[in-house]
Coordinates of C-alpha atoms in Angstrom, one line a residue:
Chain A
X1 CA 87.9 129.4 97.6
X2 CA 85.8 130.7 94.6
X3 CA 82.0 131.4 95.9
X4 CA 79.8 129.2 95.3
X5 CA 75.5 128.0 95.4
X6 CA 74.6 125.2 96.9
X7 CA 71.7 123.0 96.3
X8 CA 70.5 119.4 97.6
X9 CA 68.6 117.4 95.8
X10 CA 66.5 114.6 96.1
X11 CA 65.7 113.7 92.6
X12 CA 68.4 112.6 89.9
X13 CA 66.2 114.4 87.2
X14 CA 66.9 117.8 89.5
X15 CA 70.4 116.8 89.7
X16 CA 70.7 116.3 85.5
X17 CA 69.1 119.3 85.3
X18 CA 71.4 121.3 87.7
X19 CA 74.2 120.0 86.6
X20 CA 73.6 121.1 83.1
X21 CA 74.6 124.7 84.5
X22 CA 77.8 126.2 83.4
X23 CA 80.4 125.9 86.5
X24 CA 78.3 123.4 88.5
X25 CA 80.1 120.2 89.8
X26 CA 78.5 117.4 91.8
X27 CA 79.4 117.0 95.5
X28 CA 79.1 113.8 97.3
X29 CA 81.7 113.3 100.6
X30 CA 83.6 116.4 99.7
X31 CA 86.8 114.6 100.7
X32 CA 88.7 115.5 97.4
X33 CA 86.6 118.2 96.0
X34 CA 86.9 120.3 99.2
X35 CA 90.8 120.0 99.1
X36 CA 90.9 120.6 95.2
X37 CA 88.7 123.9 96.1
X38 CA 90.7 125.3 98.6
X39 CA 93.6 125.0 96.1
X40 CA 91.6 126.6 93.6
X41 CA 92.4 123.8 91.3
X42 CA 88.4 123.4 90.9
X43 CA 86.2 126.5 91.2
X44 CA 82.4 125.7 90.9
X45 CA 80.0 128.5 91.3
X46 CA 77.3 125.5 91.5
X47 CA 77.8 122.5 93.8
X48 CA 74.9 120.2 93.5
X49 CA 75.1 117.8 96.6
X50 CA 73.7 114.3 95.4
X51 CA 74.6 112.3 98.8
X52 CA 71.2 111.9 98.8
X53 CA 70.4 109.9 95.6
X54 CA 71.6 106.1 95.1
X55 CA 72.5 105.4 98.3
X56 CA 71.6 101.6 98.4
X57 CA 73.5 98.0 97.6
X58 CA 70.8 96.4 95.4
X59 CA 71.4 92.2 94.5
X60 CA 70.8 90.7 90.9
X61 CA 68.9 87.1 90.9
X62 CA 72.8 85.5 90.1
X63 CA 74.5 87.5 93.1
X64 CA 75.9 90.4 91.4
X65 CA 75.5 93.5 92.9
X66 CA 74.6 97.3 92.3
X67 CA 76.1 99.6 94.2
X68 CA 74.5 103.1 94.2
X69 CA 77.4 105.8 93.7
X70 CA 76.3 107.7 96.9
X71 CA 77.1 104.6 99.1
X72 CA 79.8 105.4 101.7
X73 CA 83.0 103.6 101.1
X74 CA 82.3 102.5 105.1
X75 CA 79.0 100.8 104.2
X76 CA 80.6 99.2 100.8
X77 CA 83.1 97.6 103.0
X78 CA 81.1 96.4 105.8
X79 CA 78.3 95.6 103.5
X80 CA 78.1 91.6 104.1
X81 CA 77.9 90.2 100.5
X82 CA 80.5 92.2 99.8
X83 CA 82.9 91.1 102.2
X84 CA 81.7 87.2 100.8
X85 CA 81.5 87.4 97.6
X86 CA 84.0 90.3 97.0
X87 CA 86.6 90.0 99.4
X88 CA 89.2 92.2 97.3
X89 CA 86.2 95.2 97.0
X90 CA 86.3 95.4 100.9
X91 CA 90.0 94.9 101.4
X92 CA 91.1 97.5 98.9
X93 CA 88.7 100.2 100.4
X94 CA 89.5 99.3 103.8
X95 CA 93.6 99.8 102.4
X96 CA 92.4 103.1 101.7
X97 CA 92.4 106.9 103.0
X98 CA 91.5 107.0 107.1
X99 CA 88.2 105.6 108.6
X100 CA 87.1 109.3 108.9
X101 CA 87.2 109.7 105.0
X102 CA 85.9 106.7 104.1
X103 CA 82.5 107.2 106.4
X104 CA 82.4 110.8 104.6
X105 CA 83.5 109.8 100.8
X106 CA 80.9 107.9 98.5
X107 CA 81.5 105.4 95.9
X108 CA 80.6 108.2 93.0
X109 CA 83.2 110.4 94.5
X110 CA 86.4 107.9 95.3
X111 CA 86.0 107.1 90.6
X112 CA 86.0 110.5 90.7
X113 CA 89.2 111.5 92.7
X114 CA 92.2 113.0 91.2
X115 CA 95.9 112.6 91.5
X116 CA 97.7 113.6 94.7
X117 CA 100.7 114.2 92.2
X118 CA 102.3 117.1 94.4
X119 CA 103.3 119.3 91.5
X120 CA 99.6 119.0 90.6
X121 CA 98.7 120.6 93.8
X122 CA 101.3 123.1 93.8
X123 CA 100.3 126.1 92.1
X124 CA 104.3 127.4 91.6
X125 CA 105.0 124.2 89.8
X126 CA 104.2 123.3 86.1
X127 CA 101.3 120.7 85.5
X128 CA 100.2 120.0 82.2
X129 CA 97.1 118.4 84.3
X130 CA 96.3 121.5 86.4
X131 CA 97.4 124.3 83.6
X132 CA 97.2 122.3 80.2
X133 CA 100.5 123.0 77.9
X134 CA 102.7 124.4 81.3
X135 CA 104.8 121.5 81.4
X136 CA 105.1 118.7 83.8
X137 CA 107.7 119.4 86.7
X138 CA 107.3 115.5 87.9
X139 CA 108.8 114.0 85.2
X140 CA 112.8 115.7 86.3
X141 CA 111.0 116.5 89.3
X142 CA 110.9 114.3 92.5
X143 CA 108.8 111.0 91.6
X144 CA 109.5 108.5 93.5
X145 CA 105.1 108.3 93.5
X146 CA 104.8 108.2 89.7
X147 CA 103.8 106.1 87.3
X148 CA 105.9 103.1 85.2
X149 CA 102.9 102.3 83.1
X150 CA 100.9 104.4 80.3
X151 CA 102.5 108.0 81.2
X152 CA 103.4 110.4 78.2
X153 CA 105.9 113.1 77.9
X154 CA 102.6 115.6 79.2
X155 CA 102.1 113.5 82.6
X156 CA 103.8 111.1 84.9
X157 CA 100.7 111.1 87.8
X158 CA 99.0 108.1 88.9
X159 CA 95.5 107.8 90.0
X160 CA 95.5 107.5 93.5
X161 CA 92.3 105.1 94.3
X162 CA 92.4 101.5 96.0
X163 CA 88.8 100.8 95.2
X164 CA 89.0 101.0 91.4
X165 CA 92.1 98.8 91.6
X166 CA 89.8 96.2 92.8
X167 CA 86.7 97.1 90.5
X168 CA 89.3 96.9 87.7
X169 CA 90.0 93.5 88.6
X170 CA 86.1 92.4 89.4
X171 CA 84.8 93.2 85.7
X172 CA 83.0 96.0 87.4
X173 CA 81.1 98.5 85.0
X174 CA 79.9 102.8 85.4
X175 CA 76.4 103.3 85.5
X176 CA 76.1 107.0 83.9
X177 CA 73.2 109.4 83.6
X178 CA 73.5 112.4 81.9
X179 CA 71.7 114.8 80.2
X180 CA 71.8 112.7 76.6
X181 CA 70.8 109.8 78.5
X182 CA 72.0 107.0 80.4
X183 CA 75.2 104.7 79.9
X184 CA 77.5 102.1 81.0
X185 CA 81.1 101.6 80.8
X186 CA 83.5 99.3 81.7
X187 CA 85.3 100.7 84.7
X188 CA 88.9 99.6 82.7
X189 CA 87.5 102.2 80.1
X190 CA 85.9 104.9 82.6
X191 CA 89.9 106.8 83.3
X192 CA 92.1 107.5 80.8
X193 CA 95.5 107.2 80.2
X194 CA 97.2 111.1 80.2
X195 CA 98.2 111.0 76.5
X196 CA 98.7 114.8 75.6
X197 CA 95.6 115.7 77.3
X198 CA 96.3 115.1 80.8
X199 CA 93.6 117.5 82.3
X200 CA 90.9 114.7 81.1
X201 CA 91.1 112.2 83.7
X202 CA 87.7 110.2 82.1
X203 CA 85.7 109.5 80.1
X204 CA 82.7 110.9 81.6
X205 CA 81.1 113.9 79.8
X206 CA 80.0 117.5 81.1
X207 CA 77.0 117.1 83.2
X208 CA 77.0 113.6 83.4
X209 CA 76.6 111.8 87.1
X210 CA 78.0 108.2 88.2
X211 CA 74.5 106.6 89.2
X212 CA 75.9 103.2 90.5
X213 CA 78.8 100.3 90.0
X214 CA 77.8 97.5 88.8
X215 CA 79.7 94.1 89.8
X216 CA 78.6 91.0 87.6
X217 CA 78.9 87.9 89.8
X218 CA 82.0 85.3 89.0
X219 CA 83.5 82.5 89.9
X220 CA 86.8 84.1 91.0
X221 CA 86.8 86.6 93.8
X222 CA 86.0 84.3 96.3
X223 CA 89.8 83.8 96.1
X224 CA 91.1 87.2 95.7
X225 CA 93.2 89.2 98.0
X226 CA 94.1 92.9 97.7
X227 CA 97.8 93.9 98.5
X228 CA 99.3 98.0 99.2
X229 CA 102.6 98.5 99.3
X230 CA 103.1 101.9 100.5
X231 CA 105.9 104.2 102.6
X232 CA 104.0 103.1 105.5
X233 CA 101.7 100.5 106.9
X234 CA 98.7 102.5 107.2
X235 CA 97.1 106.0 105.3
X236 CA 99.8 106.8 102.3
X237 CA 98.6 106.3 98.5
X238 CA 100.1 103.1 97.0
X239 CA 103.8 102.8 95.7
X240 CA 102.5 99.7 94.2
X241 CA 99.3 97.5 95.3
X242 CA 97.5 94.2 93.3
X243 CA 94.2 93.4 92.8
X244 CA 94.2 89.4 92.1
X245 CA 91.9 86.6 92.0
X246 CA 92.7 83.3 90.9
X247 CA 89.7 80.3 90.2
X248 CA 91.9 76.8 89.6
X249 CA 90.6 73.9 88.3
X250 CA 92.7 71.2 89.8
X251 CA 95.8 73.0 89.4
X252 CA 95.3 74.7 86.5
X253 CA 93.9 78.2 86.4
X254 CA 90.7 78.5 85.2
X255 CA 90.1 82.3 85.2
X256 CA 92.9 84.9 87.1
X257 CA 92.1 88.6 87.2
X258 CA 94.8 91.1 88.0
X259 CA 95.0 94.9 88.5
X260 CA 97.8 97.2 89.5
X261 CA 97.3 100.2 91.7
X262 CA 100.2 103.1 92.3
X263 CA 101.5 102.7 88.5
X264 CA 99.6 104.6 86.3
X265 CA 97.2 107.2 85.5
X266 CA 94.2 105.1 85.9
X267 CA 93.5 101.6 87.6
X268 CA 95.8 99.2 85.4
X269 CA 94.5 95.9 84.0
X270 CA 96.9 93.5 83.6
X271 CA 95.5 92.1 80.3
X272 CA 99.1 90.7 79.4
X273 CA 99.7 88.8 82.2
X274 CA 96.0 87.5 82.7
X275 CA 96.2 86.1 78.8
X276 CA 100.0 84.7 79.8
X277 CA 98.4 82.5 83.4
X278 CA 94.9 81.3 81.5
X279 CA 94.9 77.5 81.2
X280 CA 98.2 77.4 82.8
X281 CA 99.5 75.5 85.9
X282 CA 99.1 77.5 88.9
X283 CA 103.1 77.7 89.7
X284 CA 105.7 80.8 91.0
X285 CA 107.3 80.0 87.8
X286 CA 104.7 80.8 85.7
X287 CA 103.6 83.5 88.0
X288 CA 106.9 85.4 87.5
X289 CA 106.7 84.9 83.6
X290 CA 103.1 86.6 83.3
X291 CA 104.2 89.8 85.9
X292 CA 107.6 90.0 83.8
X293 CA 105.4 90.4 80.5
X294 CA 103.1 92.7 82.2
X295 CA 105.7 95.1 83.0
X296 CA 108.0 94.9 80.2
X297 CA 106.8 98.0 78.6
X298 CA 107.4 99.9 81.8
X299 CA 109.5 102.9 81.8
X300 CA 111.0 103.7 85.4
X301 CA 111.5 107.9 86.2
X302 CA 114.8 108.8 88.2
X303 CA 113.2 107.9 91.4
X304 CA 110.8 105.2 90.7
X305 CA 112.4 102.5 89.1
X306 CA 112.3 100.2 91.8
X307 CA 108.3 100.0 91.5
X308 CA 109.5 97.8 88.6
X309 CA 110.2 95.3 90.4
X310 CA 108.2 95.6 93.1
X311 CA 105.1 95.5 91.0
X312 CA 106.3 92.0 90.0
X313 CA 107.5 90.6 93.7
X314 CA 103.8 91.7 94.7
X315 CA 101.6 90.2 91.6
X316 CA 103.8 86.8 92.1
X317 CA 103.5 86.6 96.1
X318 CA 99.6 87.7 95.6
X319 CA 99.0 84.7 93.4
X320 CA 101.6 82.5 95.1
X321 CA 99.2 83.0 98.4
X322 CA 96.4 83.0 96.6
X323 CA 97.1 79.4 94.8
X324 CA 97.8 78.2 98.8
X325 CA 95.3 78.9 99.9
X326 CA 92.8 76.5 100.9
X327 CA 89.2 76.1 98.6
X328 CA 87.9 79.4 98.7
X329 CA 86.3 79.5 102.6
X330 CA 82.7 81.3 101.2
Chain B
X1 CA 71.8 127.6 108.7
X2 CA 70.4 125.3 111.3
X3 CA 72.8 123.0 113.4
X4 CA 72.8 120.3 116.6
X5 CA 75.9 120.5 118.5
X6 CA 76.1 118.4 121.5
X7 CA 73.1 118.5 122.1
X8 CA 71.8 121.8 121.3
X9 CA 70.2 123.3 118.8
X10 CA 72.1 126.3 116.8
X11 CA 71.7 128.8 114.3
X12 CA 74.1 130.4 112.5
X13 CA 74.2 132.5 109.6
X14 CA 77.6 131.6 107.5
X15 CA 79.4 131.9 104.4
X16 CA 78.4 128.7 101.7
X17 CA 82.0 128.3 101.8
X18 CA 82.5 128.0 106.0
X19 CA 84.1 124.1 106.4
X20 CA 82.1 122.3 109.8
X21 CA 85.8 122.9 111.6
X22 CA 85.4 126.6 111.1
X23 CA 82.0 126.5 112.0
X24 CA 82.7 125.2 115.0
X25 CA 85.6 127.0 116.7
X26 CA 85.0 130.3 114.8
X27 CA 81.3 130.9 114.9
X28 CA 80.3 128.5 117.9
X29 CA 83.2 129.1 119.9
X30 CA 83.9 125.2 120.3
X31 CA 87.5 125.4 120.1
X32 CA 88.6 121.7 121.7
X33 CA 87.7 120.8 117.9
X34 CA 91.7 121.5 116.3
X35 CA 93.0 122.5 112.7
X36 CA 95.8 120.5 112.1
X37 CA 96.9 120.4 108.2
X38 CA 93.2 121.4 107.0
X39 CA 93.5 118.8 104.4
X40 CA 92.2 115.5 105.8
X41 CA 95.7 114.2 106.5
X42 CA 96.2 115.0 110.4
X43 CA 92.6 113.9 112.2
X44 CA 93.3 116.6 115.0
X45 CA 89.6 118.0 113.6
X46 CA 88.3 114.8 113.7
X47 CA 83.7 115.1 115.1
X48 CA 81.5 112.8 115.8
X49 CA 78.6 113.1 113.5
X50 CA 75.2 110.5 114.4
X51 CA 78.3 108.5 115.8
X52 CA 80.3 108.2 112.6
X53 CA 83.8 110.1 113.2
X54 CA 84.6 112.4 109.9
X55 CA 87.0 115.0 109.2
X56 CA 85.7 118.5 109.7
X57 CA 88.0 120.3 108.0
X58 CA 86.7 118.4 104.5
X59 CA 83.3 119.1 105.6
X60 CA 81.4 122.0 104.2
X61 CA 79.1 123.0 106.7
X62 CA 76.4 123.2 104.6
X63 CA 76.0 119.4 104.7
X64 CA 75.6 118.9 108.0
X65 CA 72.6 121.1 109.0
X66 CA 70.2 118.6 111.0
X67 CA 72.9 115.9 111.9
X68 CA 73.5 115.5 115.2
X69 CA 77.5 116.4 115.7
X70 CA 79.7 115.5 119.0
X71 CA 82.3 117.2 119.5
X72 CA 84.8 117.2 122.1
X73 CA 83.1 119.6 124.4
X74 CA 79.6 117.3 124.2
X75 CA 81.6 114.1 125.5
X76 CA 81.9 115.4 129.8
X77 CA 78.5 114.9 131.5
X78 CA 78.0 117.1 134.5
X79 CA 81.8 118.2 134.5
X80 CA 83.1 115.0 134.6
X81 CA 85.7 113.6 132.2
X82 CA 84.4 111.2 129.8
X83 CA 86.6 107.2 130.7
X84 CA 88.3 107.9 127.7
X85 CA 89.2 111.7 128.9
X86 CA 90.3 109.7 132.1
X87 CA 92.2 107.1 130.2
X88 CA 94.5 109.5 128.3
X89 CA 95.3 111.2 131.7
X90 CA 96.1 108.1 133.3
X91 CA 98.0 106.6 130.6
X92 CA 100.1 110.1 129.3
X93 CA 97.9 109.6 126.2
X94 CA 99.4 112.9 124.7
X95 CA 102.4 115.3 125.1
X96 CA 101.4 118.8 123.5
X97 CA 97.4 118.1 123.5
X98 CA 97.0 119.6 120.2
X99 CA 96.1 115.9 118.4
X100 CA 94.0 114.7 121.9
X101 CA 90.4 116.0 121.2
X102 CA 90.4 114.3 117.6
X103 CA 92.6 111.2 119.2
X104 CA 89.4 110.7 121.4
X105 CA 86.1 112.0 119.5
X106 CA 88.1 109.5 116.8
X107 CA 88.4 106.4 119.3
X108 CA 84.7 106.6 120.0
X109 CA 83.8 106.5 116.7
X110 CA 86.7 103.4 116.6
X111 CA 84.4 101.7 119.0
X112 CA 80.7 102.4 117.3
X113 CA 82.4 100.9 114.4
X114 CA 83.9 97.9 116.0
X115 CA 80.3 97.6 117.7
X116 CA 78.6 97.6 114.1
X117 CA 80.9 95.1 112.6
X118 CA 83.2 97.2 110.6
X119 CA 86.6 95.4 109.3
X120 CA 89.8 96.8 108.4
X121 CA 92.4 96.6 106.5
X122 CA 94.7 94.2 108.9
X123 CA 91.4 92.3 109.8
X124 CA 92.7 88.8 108.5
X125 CA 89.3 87.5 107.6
X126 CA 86.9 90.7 106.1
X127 CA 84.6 87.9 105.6
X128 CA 84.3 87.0 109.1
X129 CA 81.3 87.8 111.2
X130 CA 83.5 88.4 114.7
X131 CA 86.6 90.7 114.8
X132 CA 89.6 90.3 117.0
X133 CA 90.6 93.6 118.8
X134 CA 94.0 93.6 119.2
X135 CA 97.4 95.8 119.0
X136 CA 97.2 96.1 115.1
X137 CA 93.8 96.3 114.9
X138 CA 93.7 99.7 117.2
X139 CA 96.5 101.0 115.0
X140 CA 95.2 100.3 111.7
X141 CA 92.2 101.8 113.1
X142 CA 93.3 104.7 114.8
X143 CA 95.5 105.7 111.2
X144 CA 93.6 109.0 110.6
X145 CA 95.0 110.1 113.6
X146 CA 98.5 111.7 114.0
X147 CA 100.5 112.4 116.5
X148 CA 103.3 114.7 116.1
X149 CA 104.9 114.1 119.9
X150 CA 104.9 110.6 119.3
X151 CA 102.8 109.7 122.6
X152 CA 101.0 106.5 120.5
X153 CA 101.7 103.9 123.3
X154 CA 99.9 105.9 125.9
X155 CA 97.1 106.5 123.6
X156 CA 96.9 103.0 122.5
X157 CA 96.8 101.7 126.3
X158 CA 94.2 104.5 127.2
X159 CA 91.4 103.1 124.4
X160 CA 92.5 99.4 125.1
X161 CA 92.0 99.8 128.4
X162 CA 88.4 102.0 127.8
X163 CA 87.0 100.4 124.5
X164 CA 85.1 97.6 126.5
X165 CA 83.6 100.1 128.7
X166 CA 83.4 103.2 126.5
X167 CA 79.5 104.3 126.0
X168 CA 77.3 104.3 123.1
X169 CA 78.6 107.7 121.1
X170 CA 75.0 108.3 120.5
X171 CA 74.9 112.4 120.3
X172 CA 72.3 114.0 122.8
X173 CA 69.2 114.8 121.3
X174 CA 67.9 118.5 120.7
X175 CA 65.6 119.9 123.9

């Protein structure tokens, strides 16, 4: 590991200002960062630790909620209007990593995680991501983990979060402060797609910090549920998992929301299929015609094809459920 | 740096770069505390830390000056096992041992959480205010925890068995 200063700091105006340094990063849990040290993929000579700023789930006057970016992905989870109003927020966390990482790792930090691609952690292998213009040894590598959707001939890696699979689907948005002020974006905008410039996983600048998620309230995640499908039933990254939330009116949907996890190199919207179910009846037929036009742009790799189709099974059985389910029970 | 480790207070004078695990076993001499894969994947170097249980290989050391920190040596009183120590005993809760300190320092942070209301993933309302323990739920829970010898069903009986009776994992204070 490269060495390295260290400072805490109370105030975000100390943290801008740090983080304005050449080679300083910010450090929250240090569940990825640690790791991506270690492997010398990232080598700060400045960590500025910022688990002490934001650290509070504050409630707008309709219900929405801010939630501070050095909130522990614990506390998210077992926050109570969260588990109420955003049932999908607290599944998807909780589907997750182990409980040890999620009581260390902050909201900030889990946007901010990068792919557990395996060639992108091994530094014998070519990664476009890790070592721009090497090449991309995943692609006629082993990739049974990869991505169907949005991947270019640079990168095949997917981003590896649950969370943002949900936030994706909640309309959630990226408080940002940085040196040139503050901004928000739409979380569906924050990661990017790995184009030719796979090394860029966002959109957020040099010396910019994640203040807080913002999650508007709606009239749809009261019936949501979060599903991972993974190699096994607890602590593996996603082969495929779906956000979804469905808000019928009689038994037509009013408003749907849908985002796919385990497919692509960011949290994938599912614009196409969301546009294909609005003001339709809620039925498995017209469930499998809006996951079918969602995925018909996606390429499979030699080993994971079959998240093809498993991306559809799991957004028609989510909504399926979901339209079963009794009135939404809070 | 300035630590509390069951119970006592420590200096130590380390390298920015020194991760809580190495802190521990290399410069405290705590060695119970195990390095598995170093990577947050195993939970063999799992610590109790103000009751929460964390990874201490993906902790920097740095972080946790001031925090009260349990580790597997703080959990005996007077030389006697701790129930959960007993439990595993009883129950053949391990083969090898490597995986048993972070099995248990991670069980009692299983129970603090199941104490303050915190669901998982198999929890089949996360919107509901009681939670079931059960089978599933001590496996979902337990997740972060590998072990390589395959001795699960003992260690699932030992913390079913303990978790009603298992005490507050509230670290000692400093004299």
């Amino acid at each position: 590991m490269t060495p390295f200063l260290y400072e805490k700091v109370s105030e975000r105006g100390d943290a801008l200002s740090l983080g304005t340094h050449p080679g300083a990063a910010y450090l929250g849990g240090g569940t990825n960062l640690v790791d991506l040290m270690r492997e010398a993929i990232a080598r700060p000579t400045l960590l500025v630790d910022v688990t002490g700023l934001s650290c509070k789930i504050e409630e707008d006057e309709k219900g929405g909620l801010r939630i501070g970016a050095g909130v522990k992905n614990t506390a998210v989870a077992t926050d109570r209007r969260v588990r109420a109003r955003f049932p999908l927020l607290a599944q998807a966390i909780l589907a997750g990593a182990s409980a040890q990482i999620r009581n260390m790792a902050t909201v900030g930090g889990n946007v901010l995680q990068r792919t557990r691609c395996a060639y992108f952690y091994d530094d014998e292998a070519h990664c476009n991501k890790r070592s721009p213009g090497s090449g991309c040894d995943a692609i006629g590598g082993f990739n049974r983990n990869h991505a169907i959707l949005g991947a270019s001939p640079a990168c095949a890696a997917t981003h590896p979060s649950d969370m943002c699979v949900a936030l994706a689907a909640l309309d959630a948005t990226v408080s940002i402060d940085g040196p040139r002020g503050s901004r928000d974006l739409p979380l569906t905008d924050f990661h990017r797609l790995p184009g030719d410039a796979p090394e860029i996983d966002t959109e957020l600048r040099s010396g910019e910090l994640i203040t807080s998620i913002v999650l508007p309230s709606n009239g749809f995640s009261k019936r949501s549920s979060y599903r991972k499908v993974r190699d096994r039933s607890s602590y593996a990254f996603a082969l495929v998992s779906v956000a979804a939330a469905l808000e019928l009116d009689g038994g037509r949907i009013k408003n749907v929301r849908l985002a796919l996890g385990g497919v692509a190199h960011k949290p994938w919207r599912a614009h196409v299929a969301e546009a294909a179910l609005a003001g339709r009846p809620a039925t498995e037929a017209f469930f499998a015609e809006a996951a079918e036009a969602e995925l018909r742009d996606a390429k499979g790799l030699r080993d994971n094809t079959f998240k093809i189709k498993l991306a559809k099974r799991v957004i028609v059985d989510s909504l399926v459920k979901l339209s079963n389910a009794k009135d939404a029970p809070r | 740096m300035q630590f509390v480790i069951n119970g006592r207070s420590l200096d130590a004078d380390v390298d920015l770069r020194t991760s809580l695990l190495d802190l521990l076993r290399d410069h405290f001499g705590l060695s119970g505390t195990k390095k598995g894969c170093n990577q947050g994947a195993c939970g063999a170097c799992t610590v109790l830390v103000d009751g929460n249980r964390i990874n201490s290989c993906l902790a920097l050391a740095v972080q946790y000056q001031g925090r009260k920190i349990t580790t597997v040596e703080g959990l005996t009183s007077n030389g006697a096992l701790h129930p959960l120590q007993e439990a595993f005993v009883a129950h053949d809760g391990f083969q090898c041992g490597y995986c048993t300190p972070g099995q248990i320092c991670s069980a009692i942070g299983m129970a603090n959480e199941l104490r303050t209301g915190v669901p998982s993933y198999v929890t089949a309302d996360v919107a509901a205010e009681a939670i079931t323990v059960d089978f599933d739920e001590i496996r979902e829970r337990m997740s972060g925890n590998i072990c390589r010898c395959g001795a699960y069903n003992g260690i699932i009986e030992a913390i079913s068995e303990t978790l009603g009776t298992i005490p507050l994992p509230e670290a000692k204070d400093a004299p």
